[in-house]
Amino acid sequence: MTGRGPFVAVSALTLLAVAGIAVIAAAFLGGGEAKSERPAVVASPGATLAPGTVTPTPQPPTPRPPLPTTIGAGPKATFTPTVPAPPATPTPQPEPPGPSGPAPQESPRPTLPDLAVLDLTVSGDRVSAVIGNVGEQAVPGGATVELALNGAVVGSSTLSQSLGAGGNFTLLLAQEFIYGPESTTADVDPRNLIPEANETNNRLTRQLEPDIPLDLALTGLAAVGADEHLSVNIRNNSPVPAREVAARLSVYRSGSSSPVSVTTSQLNIEPQGAAALAPDLSNVRGVSLRVVLELVGVTDGNPANNVLEYQIP
């Protein structure tokens, strides 16, 4: 063997190593598709290679490694629904400044007076009403305030000055008397002559009683006129007048329980005054009679002087 043999062998091995490295690099860099441009060279035993000459030997292709992929790899994604945020509350914007000067003031609503009957009283058997203004406006002076009792206008008062809010006055009804327990309804401004804030509070009802008892007495019997009819004298012993007092007069013959005459009259007698009643009974001269006086709906202060019996001269 000459000195060239070892050199040729070393060269062949070097070429094989270089070719293997190239194949591996092509597999990784080219996705395994690049082929070795130079097949590996294997020296046959006993073969003599010319210096610098390499005989290629076919090699099986190197299997390509699988390409890396991320499809389907790793944990699956989790879907989280997105909740829309609530709409933001708009920030109130200040009103643009108005024209200079004070703001216009709202005109106050007009107020009215309000009349009401505050109380009903009895003095000397006469009825008095306390009338007040419970409204916010005064009743002007010169206004006439009327009052009705039990539905009939019985009195009035013309104001000499205004009746302010919260003020009141007493109206005396000089000709309205109470002679017995009686339910009495008073109504101020019954004809709505004065504008008021409330027209439904003008009425008041009270149970009234007299403070002075009425005392009517029989004082005498007489035969008068051509037919000699009966005349009965009655006196008012009380300090108060009798106004429209209903009186029933019953006449009996002495010793009889059945009346021979019964009449009802309306009496109007001043204090300490007298009146004469004429029952429908004639030719009574010389006849003994018993007469009984009864007040209708009125308590007499002295019932003992309501019966008179004797023979008419």
Tab-separated table of N, CA and C in Angstrom, residues 119-276:
chain	number	residue	atom	x	y	z
A	119	ASP	N	-121.803	79.822	67.899
A	119	ASP	CA	-122.554	79.383	69.076
A	119	ASP	C	-123.959	79.962	69.019
A	120	LEU	N	-124.867	79.295	69.729
A	120	LEU	CA	-126.240	79.774	69.932
A	120	LEU	C	-126.489	79.816	71.431
A	121	THR	N	-127.020	80.927	71.910
A	121	THR	CA	-127.282	81.084	73.330
A	121	THR	C	-128.688	81.623	73.538
A	122	VAL	N	-129.166	81.525	74.780
A	122	VAL	CA	-130.486	82.036	75.168
A	122	VAL	C	-130.302	82.979	76.353
A	123	SER	N	-130.875	84.165	76.251
A	123	SER	CA	-130.832	85.139	77.335
A	123	SER	C	-132.173	85.845	77.403
A	124	GLY	N	-132.851	85.741	78.579
A	124	GLY	CA	-134.194	86.296	78.693
A	124	GLY	C	-135.148	85.629	77.720
A	125	ASP	N	-134.931	84.349	77.485
A	125	ASP	CA	-135.695	83.534	76.540
A	125	ASP	C	-135.502	83.960	75.084
A	126	ARG	N	-134.654	84.959	74.867
A	126	ARG	CA	-134.361	85.402	73.500
A	126	ARG	C	-133.125	84.647	72.986
A	127	VAL	N	-133.123	84.405	71.686
A	127	VAL	CA	-132.011	83.676	71.065
A	127	VAL	C	-130.968	84.662	70.568
A	128	SER	N	-129.701	84.346	70.821
A	128	SER	CA	-128.572	85.109	70.289
A	128	SER	C	-127.636	84.151	69.560
A	129	ALA	N	-127.034	84.651	68.489
A	129	ALA	CA	-126.091	83.849	67.701
A	129	ALA	C	-124.745	84.548	67.698
A	130	VAL	N	-123.683	83.765	67.944
A	130	VAL	CA	-122.315	84.277	67.845
A	130	VAL	C	-121.807	83.939	66.445
A	131	ILE	N	-121.515	84.977	65.656
A	131	ILE	CA	-121.096	84.809	64.264
A	131	ILE	C	-119.632	85.212	64.152
A	132	GLY	N	-118.823	84.351	63.527
A	132	GLY	CA	-117.394	84.622	63.398
A	132	GLY	C	-116.919	84.528	61.963
A	133	ASN	N	-115.776	85.126	61.731
A	133	ASN	CA	-115.107	85.026	60.425
A	133	ASN	C	-113.908	84.103	60.592
A	134	VAL	N	-114.016	82.897	60.080
A	134	VAL	CA	-112.945	81.910	60.208
A	134	VAL	C	-112.085	81.852	58.954
A	135	GLY	N	-112.263	82.799	58.035
A	135	GLY	CA	-111.471	82.838	56.814
A	135	GLY	C	-110.226	83.681	56.968
A	136	GLU	N	-109.571	83.958	55.833
A	136	GLU	CA	-108.322	84.714	55.836
A	136	GLU	C	-108.516	86.165	55.402
A	137	GLN	N	-109.677	86.485	54.871
A	137	GLN	CA	-109.959	87.836	54.403
A	137	GLN	C	-111.043	88.460	55.277
A	138	ALA	N	-110.971	89.747	55.475
A	138	ALA	CA	-111.963	90.451	56.288
A	138	ALA	C	-113.268	90.627	55.516
A	139	VAL	N	-114.370	90.567	56.265
A	139	VAL	CA	-115.667	90.949	55.694
A	139	VAL	C	-115.726	92.470	55.711
A	140	PRO	N	-115.908	93.104	54.574
A	140	PRO	CA	-115.808	94.569	54.542
A	140	PRO	C	-116.927	95.238	55.328
A	141	GLY	N	-116.631	96.401	55.843
A	141	GLY	CA	-117.654	97.186	56.515
A	141	GLY	C	-118.767	97.570	55.553
A	142	GLY	N	-119.977	97.661	56.069
A	142	GLY	CA	-121.140	97.943	55.235
A	142	GLY	C	-121.838	96.711	54.727
A	143	ALA	N	-121.197	95.529	54.875
A	143	ALA	CA	-121.851	94.289	54.443
A	143	ALA	C	-122.965	93.922	55.418
A	144	THR	N	-124.037	93.359	54.884
A	144	THR	CA	-125.170	92.928	55.718
A	144	THR	C	-125.093	91.423	55.910
A	145	VAL	N	-125.037	91.026	57.173
A	145	VAL	CA	-124.955	89.604	57.530
A	145	VAL	C	-126.328	89.157	58.005
A	146	GLU	N	-126.918	88.196	57.288
A	146	GLU	CA	-128.247	87.683	57.648
A	146	GLU	C	-128.125	86.381	58.427
A	147	LEU	N	-129.192	86.108	59.205
A	147	LEU	CA	-129.244	84.872	59.973
A	147	LEU	C	-130.648	84.287	59.870
A	148	ALA	N	-130.688	82.982	59.632
A	148	ALA	CA	-131.963	82.262	59.570
A	148	ALA	C	-132.028	81.270	60.721
A	149	LEU	N	-133.255	81.118	61.283
A	149	LEU	CA	-133.508	80.093	62.291
A	149	LEU	C	-134.531	79.123	61.723
A	150	ASN	N	-134.140	77.849	61.752
A	150	ASN	CA	-135.026	76.791	61.260
A	150	ASN	C	-135.571	77.106	59.859
A	151	GLY	N	-134.702	77.667	59.009
A	151	GLY	CA	-135.050	77.880	57.609
A	151	GLY	C	-135.648	79.213	57.261
A	152	ALA	N	-135.954	80.062	58.234
A	152	ALA	CA	-136.564	81.372	57.966
A	152	ALA	C	-135.618	82.484	58.405
A	153	VAL	N	-135.408	83.483	57.529
A	153	VAL	CA	-134.560	84.624	57.868
A	153	VAL	C	-135.262	85.441	58.958
A	154	VAL	N	-134.604	85.582	60.110
A	154	VAL	CA	-135.244	86.235	61.255
A	154	VAL	C	-134.465	87.447	61.744
A	155	GLY	N	-133.276	87.685	61.204
A	155	GLY	CA	-132.508	88.825	61.676
A	155	GLY	C	-131.328	89.104	60.774
A	156	SER	N	-130.760	90.298	60.891
A	156	SER	CA	-129.594	90.688	60.109
A	156	SER	C	-128.852	91.790	60.840
A	157	SER	N	-127.612	92.025	60.420
A	157	SER	CA	-126.799	93.084	61.002
A	157	SER	C	-125.920	93.665	59.902
A	158	THR	N	-125.925	94.988	59.774
A	158	THR	CA	-125.042	95.674	58.823
A	158	THR	C	-123.790	96.113	59.567
A	159	LEU	N	-122.636	95.631	59.097
A	159	LEU	CA	-121.382	95.879	59.799
A	159	LEU	C	-120.979	97.348	59.669
A	160	SER	N	-120.737	97.972	60.808
A	160	SER	CA	-120.275	99.365	60.785
A	160	SER	C	-118.799	99.452	60.439
A	161	GLN	N	-118.065	98.362	60.649
A	161	GLN	CA	-116.661	98.281	60.270
A	161	GLN	C	-116.368	96.846	59.844
A	162	SER	N	-115.213	96.666	59.243
A	162	SER	CA	-114.892	95.335	58.716
A	162	SER	C	-114.735	94.326	59.853
A	163	LEU	N	-115.076	93.076	59.521
A	163	LEU	CA	-114.923	91.962	60.463
A	163	LEU	C	-113.706	91.170	60.009
A	164	GLY	N	-112.585	91.373	60.716
A	164	GLY	CA	-111.334	90.755	60.315
A	164	GLY	C	-111.300	89.261	60.540
A	165	ALA	N	-110.255	88.625	59.978
A	165	ALA	CA	-110.065	87.187	60.165
A	165	ALA	C	-109.929	86.873	61.652
A	166	GLY	N	-110.714	85.914	62.121
A	166	GLY	CA	-110.707	85.541	63.536
A	166	GLY	C	-111.638	86.367	64.392
A	167	GLY	N	-112.258	87.409	63.838
A	167	GLY	CA	-113.179	88.236	64.616
A	167	GLY	C	-114.569	87.628	64.685
A	168	ASN	N	-115.384	88.123	65.641
A	168	ASN	CA	-116.753	87.631	65.785
A	168	ASN	C	-117.609	88.712	66.426
A	169	PHE	N	-118.898	88.533	66.342
A	169	PHE	CA	-119.846	89.429	67.001
A	169	PHE	C	-121.099	88.635	67.356
A	170	THR	N	-121.917	89.175	68.275
A	170	THR	CA	-123.142	88.507	68.717
A	170	THR	C	-124.346	89.233	68.131
A	171	LEU	N	-125.202	88.454	67.490
A	171	LEU	CA	-126.427	88.996	66.901
A	171	LEU	C	-127.607	88.574	67.770
A	172	LEU	N	-128.275	89.558	68.400
A	172	LEU	CA	-129.437	89.279	69.235
A	172	LEU	C	-130.692	89.286	68.368
A	173	LEU	N	-131.458	88.211	68.458
A	173	LEU	CA	-132.731	88.105	67.741
A	173	LEU	C	-133.835	88.464	68.735
A	174	ALA	N	-134.185	89.739	68.752
A	174	ALA	CA	-135.060	90.267	69.812
A	174	ALA	C	-136.446	89.651	69.809
A	175	GLN	N	-136.892	89.189	68.658
A	175	GLN	CA	-138.246	88.637	68.584
A	175	GLN	C	-138.270	87.120	68.486
A	176	GLU	N	-137.147	86.472	68.757
A	176	GLU	CA	-137.086	85.009	68.719
A	176	GLU	C	-136.890	84.502	70.141
A	177	PHE	N	-137.931	83.789	70.638
A	177	PHE	CA	-137.935	83.323	72.025
A	177	PHE	C	-137.976	81.807	72.074
A	178	ILE	N	-137.426	81.308	73.154
A	178	ILE	CA	-137.481	79.877	73.449
A	178	ILE	C	-138.247	79.721	74.754
A	179	TYR	N	-139.375	79.002	74.710
A	179	TYR	CA	-140.202	78.805	75.905
A	179	TYR	C	-140.167	77.364	76.423
A	180	GLY	N	-139.525	76.491	75.634
A	180	GLY	CA	-139.401	75.102	76.056
A	180	GLY	C	-138.224	74.471	75.329
A	181	PRO	N	-137.795	73.272	75.723
A	181	PRO	CA	-136.685	72.606	75.032
A	181	PRO	C	-136.978	72.519	73.530
A	182	GLU	N	-136.027	72.957	72.747
A	182	GLU	CA	-136.266	73.025	71.303
A	182	GLU	C	-134.950	72.891	70.541
A	183	SER	N	-134.943	72.046	69.512
A	183	SER	CA	-133.787	71.935	68.618
A	183	SER	C	-133.844	73.088	67.614
A	184	THR	N	-132.808	73.897	67.612
A	184	THR	CA	-132.787	75.108	66.787
A	184	THR	C	-131.576	75.088	65.862
A	185	THR	N	-131.825	75.361	64.573
A	185	THR	CA	-130.753	75.412	63.568
A	185	THR	C	-130.595	76.837	63.071
A	186	ALA	N	-129.387	77.365	63.190
A	186	ALA	CA	-129.068	78.716	62.721
A	186	ALA	C	-128.199	78.616	61.481
A	187	ASP	N	-128.455	79.490	60.518
A	187	ASP	CA	-127.720	79.497	59.255
A	187	ASP	C	-127.345	80.937	58.924
A	188	VAL	N	-126.035	81.244	58.908
A	188	VAL	CA	-125.587	82.588	58.596
A	188	VAL	C	-125.442	82.744	57.085
A	189	ASP	N	-125.770	83.940	56.594
A	189	ASP	CA	-125.717	84.256	55.164
A	189	ASP	C	-126.454	83.193	54.349
A	190	PRO	N	-127.737	82.949	54.663
A	190	PRO	CA	-128.463	81.852	54.004
A	190	PRO	C	-128.668	82.080	52.513
A	191	ARG	N	-128.643	83.318	52.065
A	191	ARG	CA	-128.859	83.601	50.644
A	191	ARG	C	-127.558	83.859	49.886
A	192	ASN	N	-126.416	83.553	50.546
A	192	ASN	CA	-125.088	83.671	49.915
A	192	ASN	C	-124.861	85.068	49.328
A	193	LEU	N	-125.158	86.074	50.130
A	193	LEU	CA	-124.937	87.446	49.677
A	193	LEU	C	-123.466	87.848	49.776
A	194	ILE	N	-122.694	87.162	50.622
A	194	ILE	CA	-121.284	87.485	50.832
A	194	ILE	C	-120.436	86.345	50.278
A	195	PRO	N	-119.510	86.617	49.332
A	195	PRO	CA	-118.626	85.550	48.832
A	195	PRO	C	-117.758	85.001	49.960
A	196	GLU	N	-117.717	83.684	50.053
A	196	GLU	CA	-116.983	83.028	51.140
A	196	GLU	C	-116.072	81.941	50.596
A	197	ALA	N	-115.034	81.625	51.385
A	197	ALA	CA	-114.124	80.548	51.018
A	197	ALA	C	-114.785	79.186	51.152
A	198	ASN	N	-115.738	79.063	52.073
A	198	ASN	CA	-116.421	77.785	52.299
A	198	ASN	C	-117.884	78.078	52.591
A	199	GLU	N	-118.749	77.641	51.707
A	199	GLU	CA	-120.186	77.891	51.876
A	199	GLU	C	-120.902	76.761	52.602
A	200	THR	N	-120.148	75.731	53.040
A	200	THR	CA	-120.786	74.566	53.657
A	200	THR	C	-120.686	74.543	55.180
A	201	ASN	N	-120.047	75.543	55.775
A	201	ASN	CA	-119.884	75.538	57.242
A	201	ASN	C	-120.655	76.675	57.904
A	202	ASN	N	-121.760	77.109	57.267
A	202	ASN	CA	-122.518	78.258	57.781
A	202	ASN	C	-123.620	77.869	58.759
A	203	ARG	N	-123.770	76.589	59.039
A	203	ARG	CA	-124.939	76.129	59.804
A	203	ARG	C	-124.505	75.495	61.122
A	204	LEU	N	-125.342	75.743	62.155
A	204	LEU	CA	-125.101	75.160	63.477
A	204	LEU	C	-126.438	74.819	64.114
A	205	THR	N	-126.527	73.642	64.729
A	205	THR	CA	-127.755	73.193	65.408
A	205	THR	C	-127.454	72.983	66.886
A	206	ARG	N	-128.339	73.517	67.732
A	206	ARG	CA	-128.208	73.379	69.178
A	206	ARG	C	-129.569	73.030	69.777
A	207	GLN	N	-129.547	72.287	70.896
A	207	GLN	CA	-130.739	72.030	71.683
A	207	GLN	C	-130.831	73.147	72.727
A	208	LEU	N	-131.822	74.022	72.563
A	208	LEU	CA	-131.938	75.196	73.428
A	208	LEU	C	-133.067	75.031	74.434
A	209	GLU	N	-132.888	75.692	75.565
A	209	GLU	CA	-133.917	75.694	76.610
A	209	GLU	C	-134.068	77.114	77.149
A	210	PRO	N	-135.265	77.472	77.620
A	210	PRO	CA	-135.468	78.831	78.164
A	210	PRO	C	-134.717	79.000	79.475
A	211	ASP	N	-134.308	80.227	79.738
A	211	ASP	CA	-133.657	80.503	81.020
A	211	ASP	C	-134.628	81.145	82.016
A	212	ILE	N	-135.809	81.603	81.534
A	212	ILE	CA	-136.853	82.154	82.408
A	212	ILE	C	-138.163	81.435	82.088
A	213	PRO	N	-138.782	80.761	83.066
A	213	PRO	CA	-140.043	80.060	82.777
A	213	PRO	C	-141.188	81.042	82.526
A	214	LEU	N	-142.046	80.673	81.605
A	214	LEU	CA	-143.230	81.490	81.297
A	214	LEU	C	-144.341	81.161	82.304
A	215	ASP	N	-145.026	82.184	82.788
A	215	ASP	CA	-146.098	81.972	83.771
A	215	ASP	C	-147.350	82.710	83.293
A	216	LEU	N	-148.285	81.927	82.751
A	216	LEU	CA	-149.582	82.473	82.345
A	216	LEU	C	-150.641	81.979	83.332
A	217	ALA	N	-151.548	82.871	83.729
A	217	ALA	CA	-152.537	82.532	84.771
A	217	ALA	C	-153.938	82.954	84.350
A	218	LEU	N	-154.945	82.148	84.765
A	218	LEU	CA	-156.355	82.518	84.583
A	218	LEU	C	-156.746	83.480	85.710
A	219	THR	N	-157.345	84.595	85.326
A	219	THR	CA	-157.674	85.607	86.348
A	219	THR	C	-159.176	85.911	86.461
A	220	GLY	N	-160.005	85.462	85.495
A	220	GLY	CA	-161.435	85.762	85.616
A	220	GLY	C	-162.234	85.204	84.468
A	221	LEU	N	-163.591	84.996	84.763
A	221	LEU	CA	-164.570	84.544	83.780
A	221	LEU	C	-165.700	85.566	83.748
A	222	ALA	N	-166.250	85.768	82.554
A	222	ALA	CA	-167.352	86.748	82.437
A	222	ALA	C	-168.240	86.359	81.277
A	223	ALA	N	-169.550	86.815	81.384
A	223	ALA	CA	-170.509	86.670	80.286
A	223	ALA	C	-170.604	88.020	79.611
A	224	VAL	N	-170.287	88.082	78.320
A	224	VAL	CA	-170.245	89.369	77.617
A	224	VAL	C	-171.078	89.297	76.340
A	225	GLY	N	-171.444	90.441	75.854
A	225	GLY	CA	-172.177	90.535	74.604
A	225	GLY	C	-173.641	90.208	74.767
A	226	ALA	N	-174.401	90.444	73.666
A	226	ALA	CA	-175.839	90.209	73.666
A	226	ALA	C	-176.165	88.752	73.881
A	227	ASP	N	-175.285	87.866	73.433
A	227	ASP	CA	-175.532	86.426	73.585
A	227	ASP	C	-174.954	85.889	74.875
A	228	GLU	N	-174.390	86.807	75.688
A	228	GLU	CA	-173.812	86.415	76.974
A	228	GLU	C	-172.830	85.236	76.813
A	229	HIS	N	-171.887	85.401	75.854
A	229	HIS	CA	-170.895	84.329	75.634
A	229	HIS	C	-169.775	84.450	76.664
A	230	LEU	N	-169.045	83.383	76.784
A	230	LEU	CA	-168.013	83.291	77.809
A	230	LEU	C	-166.774	84.064	77.373
A	231	SER	N	-166.210	84.826	78.307
A	231	SER	CA	-164.935	85.507	78.120
A	231	SER	C	-163.994	85.105	79.246
A	232	VAL	N	-162.769	84.649	78.874
A	232	VAL	CA	-161.774	84.162	79.850
A	232	VAL	C	-160.587	85.111	79.826
A	233	ASN	N	-160.224	85.643	81.003
A	233	ASN	CA	-159.096	86.565	81.114
A	233	ASN	C	-157.820	85.812	81.518
A	234	ILE	N	-156.723	86.138	80.805
A	234	ILE	CA	-155.410	85.494	81.054
A	234	ILE	C	-154.380	86.592	81.272
A	235	ARG	N	-153.489	86.368	82.248
A	235	ARG	CA	-152.451	87.342	82.562
A	235	ARG	C	-151.078	86.678	82.443
A	236	ASN	N	-150.131	87.489	81.954
A	236	ASN	CA	-148.741	87.012	81.858
A	236	ASN	C	-147.968	87.525	83.073
A	237	ASN	N	-147.694	86.634	83.999
A	237	ASN	CA	-146.992	87.028	85.221
A	237	ASN	C	-145.462	86.983	85.095
A	238	SER	N	-144.955	86.586	83.975
A	238	SER	CA	-143.500	86.436	83.811
A	238	SER	C	-142.873	87.728	83.277
A	239	PRO	N	-141.530	87.907	83.456
A	239	PRO	CA	-140.853	89.116	82.963
A	239	PRO	C	-140.508	89.057	81.478
A	240	VAL	N	-140.914	88.029	80.807
A	240	VAL	CA	-140.630	87.899	79.369
A	240	VAL	C	-141.957	87.852	78.623
A	241	PRO	N	-142.003	88.327	77.382
A	241	PRO	CA	-143.257	88.300	76.636
A	241	PRO	C	-143.581	86.900	76.152
A	242	ALA	N	-144.849	86.664	75.955
A	242	ALA	CA	-145.301	85.424	75.330
A	242	ALA	C	-145.542	85.728	73.849
A	243	ARG	N	-144.740	85.069	72.960
A	243	ARG	CA	-144.846	85.320	71.541
A	243	ARG	C	-145.269	84.028	70.841
A	244	GLU	N	-146.471	84.106	70.241
A	244	GLU	CA	-146.995	82.952	69.496
A	244	GLU	C	-146.968	81.679	70.337
A	245	VAL	N	-147.407	81.811	71.575
A	245	VAL	CA	-147.462	80.658	72.471
A	245	VAL	C	-148.807	79.956	72.268
A	246	ALA	N	-148.752	78.677	71.950
A	246	ALA	CA	-149.987	77.914	71.744
A	246	ALA	C	-150.597	77.565	73.103
A	247	ALA	N	-151.915	77.886	73.241
A	247	ALA	CA	-152.621	77.609	74.498
A	247	ALA	C	-153.941	76.911	74.194
A	248	ARG	N	-154.224	75.865	74.949
A	248	ARG	CA	-155.490	75.128	74.804
A	248	ARG	C	-156.365	75.436	76.007
A	249	LEU	N	-157.618	75.824	75.715
A	249	LEU	CA	-158.568	76.199	76.769
A	249	LEU	C	-159.730	75.209	76.757
A	250	SER	N	-159.887	74.495	77.861
A	250	SER	CA	-160.973	73.507	77.991
A	250	SER	C	-161.973	74.002	79.047
A	251	VAL	N	-163.304	73.949	78.720
A	251	VAL	CA	-164.362	74.441	79.614
A	251	VAL	C	-165.254	73.259	79.994
A	252	TYR	N	-165.482	73.086	81.288
A	252	TYR	CA	-166.312	72.012	81.817
A	252	TYR	C	-167.465	72.631	82.635
A	253	ARG	N	-168.597	71.999	82.652
A	253	ARG	CA	-169.622	72.340	83.635
A	253	ARG	C	-169.181	71.735	84.961
A	254	SER	N	-169.465	72.394	85.995
A	254	SER	CA	-169.014	71.932	87.306
A	254	SER	C	-169.539	70.521	87.571
A	255	GLY	N	-168.649	69.660	88.048
A	255	GLY	CA	-169.009	68.285	88.360
A	255	GLY	C	-168.943	67.369	87.177
A	256	SER	N	-168.575	67.836	85.963
A	256	SER	CA	-168.519	67.005	84.765
A	256	SER	C	-167.056	66.802	84.363
A	257	SER	N	-166.774	65.611	83.830
A	257	SER	CA	-165.422	65.315	83.351
A	257	SER	C	-165.299	65.460	81.835
A	258	SER	N	-166.413	65.762	81.186
A	258	SER	CA	-166.398	65.938	79.734
A	258	SER	C	-166.477	67.422	79.407
A	259	PRO	N	-165.548	67.965	78.628
A	259	PRO	CA	-165.580	69.393	78.317
A	259	PRO	C	-166.742	69.725	77.388
A	260	VAL	N	-167.298	70.916	77.572
A	260	VAL	CA	-168.343	71.402	76.678
A	260	VAL	C	-167.759	72.290	75.587
A	261	SER	N	-166.482	72.647	75.741
A	261	SER	CA	-165.809	73.476	74.739
A	261	SER	C	-164.292	73.305	74.874
A	262	VAL	N	-163.614	73.145	73.728
A	262	VAL	CA	-162.130	73.083	73.697
A	262	VAL	C	-161.671	73.931	72.522
A	263	THR	N	-160.838	74.921	72.793
A	263	THR	CA	-160.304	75.793	71.747
A	263	THR	C	-158.789	75.956	71.939
A	264	THR	N	-158.090	76.170	70.806
A	264	THR	CA	-156.640	76.412	70.839
A	264	THR	C	-156.359	77.759	70.203
A	265	SER	N	-155.524	78.563	70.863
A	265	SER	CA	-155.235	79.920	70.387
A	265	SER	C	-153.735	80.182	70.478
A	266	GLN	N	-153.264	81.154	69.697
A	266	GLN	CA	-151.878	81.632	69.765
A	266	GLN	C	-151.863	82.913	70.607
A	267	LEU	N	-151.161	82.872	71.719
A	267	LEU	CA	-151.152	83.997	72.647
A	267	LEU	C	-149.948	84.905	72.406
A	268	ASN	N	-150.205	86.196	72.433
A	268	ASN	CA	-149.155	87.215	72.384
A	268	ASN	C	-149.439	88.216	73.507
A	269	ILE	N	-148.720	88.034	74.606
A	269	ILE	CA	-148.981	88.852	75.797
A	269	ILE	C	-147.653	89.399	76.311
A	270	GLU	N	-147.620	90.704	76.509
A	270	GLU	CA	-146.407	91.332	77.025
A	270	GLU	C	-146.224	90.998	78.511
A	271	PRO	N	-145.034	91.187	79.046
A	271	PRO	CA	-144.833	90.942	80.478
A	271	PRO	C	-145.816	91.774	81.319
A	272	GLN	N	-146.451	91.114	82.268
A	272	GLN	CA	-147.461	91.711	83.154
A	272	GLN	C	-148.686	92.197	82.376
A	273	GLY	N	-148.828	91.751	81.147
A	273	GLY	CA	-149.988	92.123	80.350
A	273	GLY	C	-151.073	91.079	80.444
A	274	ALA	N	-152.250	91.364	79.809
A	274	ALA	CA	-153.407	90.466	79.888
A	274	ALA	C	-154.038	90.331	78.516
A	275	ALA	N	-154.829	89.252	78.351
A	275	ALA	CA	-155.557	89.007	77.110
A	275	ALA	C	-156.838	88.298	77.463
A	276	ALA	N	-157.843	88.377	76.568
A	276	ALA	CA	-159.137	87.728	76.790
A	276	ALA	C	-159.390	86.738	75.666
